[in-house]
Coordinates of C-alpha atoms in Angstrom, one line a residue:
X934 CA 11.0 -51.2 48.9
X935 CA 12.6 -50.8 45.5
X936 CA 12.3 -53.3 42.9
X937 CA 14.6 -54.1 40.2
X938 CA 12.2 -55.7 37.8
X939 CA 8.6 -54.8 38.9
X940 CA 7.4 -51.4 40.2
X941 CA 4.2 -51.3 42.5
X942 CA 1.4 -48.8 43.1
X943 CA -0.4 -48.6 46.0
X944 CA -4.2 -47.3 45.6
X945 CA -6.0 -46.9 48.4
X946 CA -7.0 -50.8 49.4
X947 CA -5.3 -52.3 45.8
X948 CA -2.0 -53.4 45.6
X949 CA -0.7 -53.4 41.7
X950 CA 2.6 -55.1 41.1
X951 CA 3.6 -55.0 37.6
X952 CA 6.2 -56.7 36.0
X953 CA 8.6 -54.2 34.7
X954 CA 10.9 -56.2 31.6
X955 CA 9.6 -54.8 28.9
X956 CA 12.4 -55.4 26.2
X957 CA 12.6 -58.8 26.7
X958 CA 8.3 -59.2 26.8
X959 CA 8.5 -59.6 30.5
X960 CA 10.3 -62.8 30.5
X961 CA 10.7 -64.3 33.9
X962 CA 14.0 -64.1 35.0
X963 CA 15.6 -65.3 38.7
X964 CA 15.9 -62.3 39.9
X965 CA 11.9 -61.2 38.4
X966 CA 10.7 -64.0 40.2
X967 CA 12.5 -63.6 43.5
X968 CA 11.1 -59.8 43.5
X969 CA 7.5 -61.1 42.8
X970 CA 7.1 -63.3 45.4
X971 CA 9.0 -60.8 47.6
X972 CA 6.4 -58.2 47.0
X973 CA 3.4 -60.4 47.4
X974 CA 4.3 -61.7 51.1
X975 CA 4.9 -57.6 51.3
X976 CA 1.3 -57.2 50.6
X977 CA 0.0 -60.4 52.3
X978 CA 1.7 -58.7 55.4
X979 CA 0.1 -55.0 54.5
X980 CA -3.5 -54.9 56.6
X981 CA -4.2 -52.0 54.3
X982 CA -4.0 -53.8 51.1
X983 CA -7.1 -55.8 50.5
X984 CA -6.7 -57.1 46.8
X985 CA -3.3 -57.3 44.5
X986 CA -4.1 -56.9 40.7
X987 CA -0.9 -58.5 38.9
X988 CA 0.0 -56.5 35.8
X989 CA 2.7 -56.0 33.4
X990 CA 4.5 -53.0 31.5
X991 CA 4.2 -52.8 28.1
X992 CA 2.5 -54.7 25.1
X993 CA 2.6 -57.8 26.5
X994 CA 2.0 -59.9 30.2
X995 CA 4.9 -62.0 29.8
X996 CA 6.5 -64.9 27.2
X997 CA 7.2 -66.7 30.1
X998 CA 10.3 -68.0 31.3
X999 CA 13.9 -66.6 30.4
X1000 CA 14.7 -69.1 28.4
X1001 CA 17.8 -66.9 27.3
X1002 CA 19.4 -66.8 30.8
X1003 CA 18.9 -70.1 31.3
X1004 CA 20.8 -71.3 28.7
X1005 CA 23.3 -69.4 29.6
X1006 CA 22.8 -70.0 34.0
X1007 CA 21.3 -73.6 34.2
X1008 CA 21.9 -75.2 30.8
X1009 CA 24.3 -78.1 32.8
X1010 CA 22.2 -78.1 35.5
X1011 CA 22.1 -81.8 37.6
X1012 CA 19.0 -83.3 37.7
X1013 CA 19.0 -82.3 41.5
X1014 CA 19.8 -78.7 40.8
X1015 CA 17.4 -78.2 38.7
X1016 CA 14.9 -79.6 40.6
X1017 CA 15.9 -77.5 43.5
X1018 CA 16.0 -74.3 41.5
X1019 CA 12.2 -75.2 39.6
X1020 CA 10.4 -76.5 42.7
X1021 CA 11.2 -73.1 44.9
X1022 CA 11.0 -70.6 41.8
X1023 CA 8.0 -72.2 39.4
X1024 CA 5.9 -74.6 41.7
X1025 CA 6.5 -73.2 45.2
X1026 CA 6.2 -69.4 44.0
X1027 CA 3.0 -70.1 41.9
X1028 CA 1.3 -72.2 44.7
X1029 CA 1.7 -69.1 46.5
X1030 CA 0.1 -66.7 44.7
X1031 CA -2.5 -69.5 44.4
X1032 CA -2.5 -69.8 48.2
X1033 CA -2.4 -66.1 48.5
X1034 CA -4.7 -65.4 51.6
X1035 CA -6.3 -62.0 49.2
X1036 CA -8.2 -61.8 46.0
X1037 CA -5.7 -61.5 43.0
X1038 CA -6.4 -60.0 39.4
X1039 CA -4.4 -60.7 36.5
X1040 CA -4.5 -57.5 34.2
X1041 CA -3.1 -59.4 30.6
X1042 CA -2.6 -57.7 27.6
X1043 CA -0.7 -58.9 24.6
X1044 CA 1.5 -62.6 24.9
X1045 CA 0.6 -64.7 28.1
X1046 CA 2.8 -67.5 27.3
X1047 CA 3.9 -71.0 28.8
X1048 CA 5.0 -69.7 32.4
X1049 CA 3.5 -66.3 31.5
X1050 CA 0.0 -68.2 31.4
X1051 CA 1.0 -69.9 34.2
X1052 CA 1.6 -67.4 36.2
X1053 CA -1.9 -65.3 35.4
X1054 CA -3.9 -68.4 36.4
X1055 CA -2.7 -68.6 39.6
X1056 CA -5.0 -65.3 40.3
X1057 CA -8.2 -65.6 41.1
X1058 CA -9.9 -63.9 38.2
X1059 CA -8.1 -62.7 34.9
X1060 CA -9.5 -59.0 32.9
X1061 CA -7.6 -59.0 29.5
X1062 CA -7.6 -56.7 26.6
X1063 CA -8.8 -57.6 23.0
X1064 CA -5.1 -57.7 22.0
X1065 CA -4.6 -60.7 24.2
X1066 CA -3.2 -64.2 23.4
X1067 CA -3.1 -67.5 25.3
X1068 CA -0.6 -70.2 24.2
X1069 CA 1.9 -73.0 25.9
X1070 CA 3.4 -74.5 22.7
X1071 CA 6.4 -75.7 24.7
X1072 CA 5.7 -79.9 24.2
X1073 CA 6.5 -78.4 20.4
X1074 CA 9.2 -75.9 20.9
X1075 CA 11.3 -77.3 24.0
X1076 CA 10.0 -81.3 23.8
X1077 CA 9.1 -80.2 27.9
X1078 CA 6.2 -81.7 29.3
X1079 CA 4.1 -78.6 29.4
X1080 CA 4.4 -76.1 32.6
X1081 CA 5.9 -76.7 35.7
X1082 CA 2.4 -76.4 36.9
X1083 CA -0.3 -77.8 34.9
X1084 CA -3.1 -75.4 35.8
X1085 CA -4.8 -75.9 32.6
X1086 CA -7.3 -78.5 32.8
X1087 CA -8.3 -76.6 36.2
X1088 CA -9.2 -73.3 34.5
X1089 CA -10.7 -75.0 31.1
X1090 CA -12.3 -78.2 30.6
X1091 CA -10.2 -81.4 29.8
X1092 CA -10.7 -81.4 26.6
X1093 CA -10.4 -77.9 26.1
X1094 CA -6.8 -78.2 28.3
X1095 CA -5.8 -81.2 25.5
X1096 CA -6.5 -79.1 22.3
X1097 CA -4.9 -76.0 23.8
X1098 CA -1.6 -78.1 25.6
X1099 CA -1.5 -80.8 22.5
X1100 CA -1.6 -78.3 19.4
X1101 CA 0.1 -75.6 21.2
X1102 CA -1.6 -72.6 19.6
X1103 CA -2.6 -69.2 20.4
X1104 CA -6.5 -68.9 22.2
X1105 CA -7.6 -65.2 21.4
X1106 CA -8.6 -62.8 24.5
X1107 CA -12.3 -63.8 23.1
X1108 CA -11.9 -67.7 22.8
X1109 CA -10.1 -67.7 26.3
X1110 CA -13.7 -65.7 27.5
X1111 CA -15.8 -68.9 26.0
X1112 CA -13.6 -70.9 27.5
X1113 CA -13.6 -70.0 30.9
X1114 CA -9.7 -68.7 31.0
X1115 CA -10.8 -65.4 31.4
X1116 CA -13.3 -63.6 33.2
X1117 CA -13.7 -60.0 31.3
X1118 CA -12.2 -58.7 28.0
X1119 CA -12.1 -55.1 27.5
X1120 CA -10.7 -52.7 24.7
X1121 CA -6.9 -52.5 25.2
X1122 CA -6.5 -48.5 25.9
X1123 CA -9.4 -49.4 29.0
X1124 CA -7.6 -52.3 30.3
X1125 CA -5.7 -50.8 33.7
X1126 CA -8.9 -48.9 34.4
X1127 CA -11.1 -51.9 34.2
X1128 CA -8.7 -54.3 36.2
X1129 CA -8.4 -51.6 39.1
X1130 CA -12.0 -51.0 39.1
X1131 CA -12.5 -54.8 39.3
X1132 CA -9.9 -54.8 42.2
X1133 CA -11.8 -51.9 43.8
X1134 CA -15.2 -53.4 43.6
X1135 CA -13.8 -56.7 45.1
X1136 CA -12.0 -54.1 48.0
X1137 CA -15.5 -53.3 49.3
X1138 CA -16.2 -56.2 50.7
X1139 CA -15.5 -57.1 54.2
X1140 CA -11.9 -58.6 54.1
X1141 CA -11.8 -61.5 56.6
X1142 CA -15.3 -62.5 55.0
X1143 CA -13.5 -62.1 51.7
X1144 CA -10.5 -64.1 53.0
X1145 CA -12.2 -67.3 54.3
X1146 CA -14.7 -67.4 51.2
X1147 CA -12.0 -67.8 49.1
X1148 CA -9.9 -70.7 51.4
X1149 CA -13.6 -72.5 50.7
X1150 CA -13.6 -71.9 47.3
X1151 CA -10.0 -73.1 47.0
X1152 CA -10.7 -76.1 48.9
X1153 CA -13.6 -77.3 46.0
X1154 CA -10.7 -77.9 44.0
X1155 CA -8.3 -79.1 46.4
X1156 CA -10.5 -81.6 47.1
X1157 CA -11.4 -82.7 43.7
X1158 CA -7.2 -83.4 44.0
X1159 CA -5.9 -80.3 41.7
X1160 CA -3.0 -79.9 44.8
X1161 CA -2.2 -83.6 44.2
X1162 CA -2.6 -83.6 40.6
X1163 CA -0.2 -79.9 40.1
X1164 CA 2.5 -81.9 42.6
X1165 CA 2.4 -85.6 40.0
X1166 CA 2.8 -83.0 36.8
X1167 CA 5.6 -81.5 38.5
X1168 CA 7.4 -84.8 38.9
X1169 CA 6.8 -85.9 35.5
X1170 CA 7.7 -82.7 33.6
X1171 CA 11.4 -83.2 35.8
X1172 CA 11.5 -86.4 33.8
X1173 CA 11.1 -85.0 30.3
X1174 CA 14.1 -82.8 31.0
X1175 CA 16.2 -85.5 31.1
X1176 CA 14.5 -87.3 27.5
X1177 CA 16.7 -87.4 24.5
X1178 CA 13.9 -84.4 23.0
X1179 CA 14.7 -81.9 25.7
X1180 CA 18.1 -82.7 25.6
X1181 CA 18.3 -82.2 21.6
X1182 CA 16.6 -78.9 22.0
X1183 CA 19.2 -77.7 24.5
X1184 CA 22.3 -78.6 23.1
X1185 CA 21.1 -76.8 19.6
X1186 CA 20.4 -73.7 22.1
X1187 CA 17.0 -72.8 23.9
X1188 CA 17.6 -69.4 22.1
X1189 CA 16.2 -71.0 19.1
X1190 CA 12.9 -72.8 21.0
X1191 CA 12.0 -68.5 21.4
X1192 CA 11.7 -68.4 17.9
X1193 CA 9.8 -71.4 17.2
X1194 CA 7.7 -70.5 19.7
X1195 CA 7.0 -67.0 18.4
X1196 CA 6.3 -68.5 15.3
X1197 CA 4.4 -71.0 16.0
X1198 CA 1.8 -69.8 18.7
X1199 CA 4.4 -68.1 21.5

């Protein structure tokens, strides 16, 4: 299948789907997003394909959302639209890749921002580069109530999740190691090579074995209530988009949220 925004390689057991926007930092546009979860219930489906390392072209994973077409697509959304259009595309998509019956690697280089971030923890372990940056600075930038899905407290401890979500600030690839975001860091020219040979590794192991250890592992945290606490978030971040701080930040243009946020820890 042809892709208009990813490309994937297929190598031997390992699925790699890379995001393929690089002029625009991988931001994650409708269409990106629709082709993403396209491909990954492609390689659910693929009995060849053991393990899916998510990747992305050029210097950086992704800033996160296109904040650029939305202004220009959904800026007058309802309140029902938009909770329609973020429900299937942010929360349903990412619960999927978290649900995704294989082992995932996110291969991060450069920005993983806001939905970017989002996105990489939804896989099961994350190899980054030394280049590497971790930051969700949109409380600041866009007055939103964080992510769509608030997977931080899950991959970090609380307080870790508070400092990182309340100053919204860039974590190095190294400060994301100590703090548990990420599981290897590697010099940036050996980053596809150490991702794949992670995704190999993780291939050799029997896959039903592989698949049913990881549903248990998944269910520690569903039942400490992460599904539970991801769907409550969701609710409240609808709310802040109708607060008189979104609101201000979209009628003076979200264009201009992309450069506070690149200035200020995106």
């Amino acid at each position: 299948m042809t892709y208009s925004n990813l490309l994937v390689e297929q190598s031997g057991p390992v699925c790699r789907i890379w995001l393929n926007r690089e002029p625009v930092r991988n931001a994650q546009s409708q269409l990106l997003l629709d082709e993403l979860d396209a491909a990954l219930t492609r390689a659910r489906d693929d009995a060849d394909t053991r393990v899916v390392v998510l990747a992305a072209k050029g210097k950086h994973f992704s800033a996160g959302h296109d904040l650029k077409e939305a202004q220009e697509k959904r800026a007058d959304f309802s309140v029902e639209e938009r909770w329609a259009y973020e429900e299937k595309r942010y929360f349903n998509y990412c619960m999927n890749l978290w649900d995704f019956p294989k082992p995932t690697v996110a291969q991060v280089q450069g920005a993983c921002v806001a939905a970017g971030f989002m996105v990489a923890n939804m896989c099961d372990l994350i190899v980054a580069s030394e280049d590497a940056f971790f930051s969700d600075p949109v409380t600041h930038t866009m007055g939103a109530a964080a992510t769509e899905v608030l997977i931080h407290p899950w991959v970090m401890s609380l307080r870790a999740a508070k400092e990182f979500l309340f100053m919204g600030e860039r974590v190095s690839a190294r400060r994301a190691y100590e703090l548990g975001i990420v599981n290897k860091v590697v010099a940036i020219g050996e980053l596809p090579d150490a991702a794949m040979q992670v995704a190999q590794r993780i291939a050799q192991a029997p896959p039903f074995a592989m698949r049913i250890l990881k549903k248990s592992l998944n269910r520690v945290a569903d039942a400490q209530g992460m599904r539970q606490a991801l769907s409550a978030h969701f609710d409240l971040h609808q709310l802040s988009h109708v607060s008189s701080e979104y609101l201000r930040t979209r009628d003076a243009g979200l264009a201009k949220a992309i450069q506070k946020g690149a200035t200020h820890g995106a």
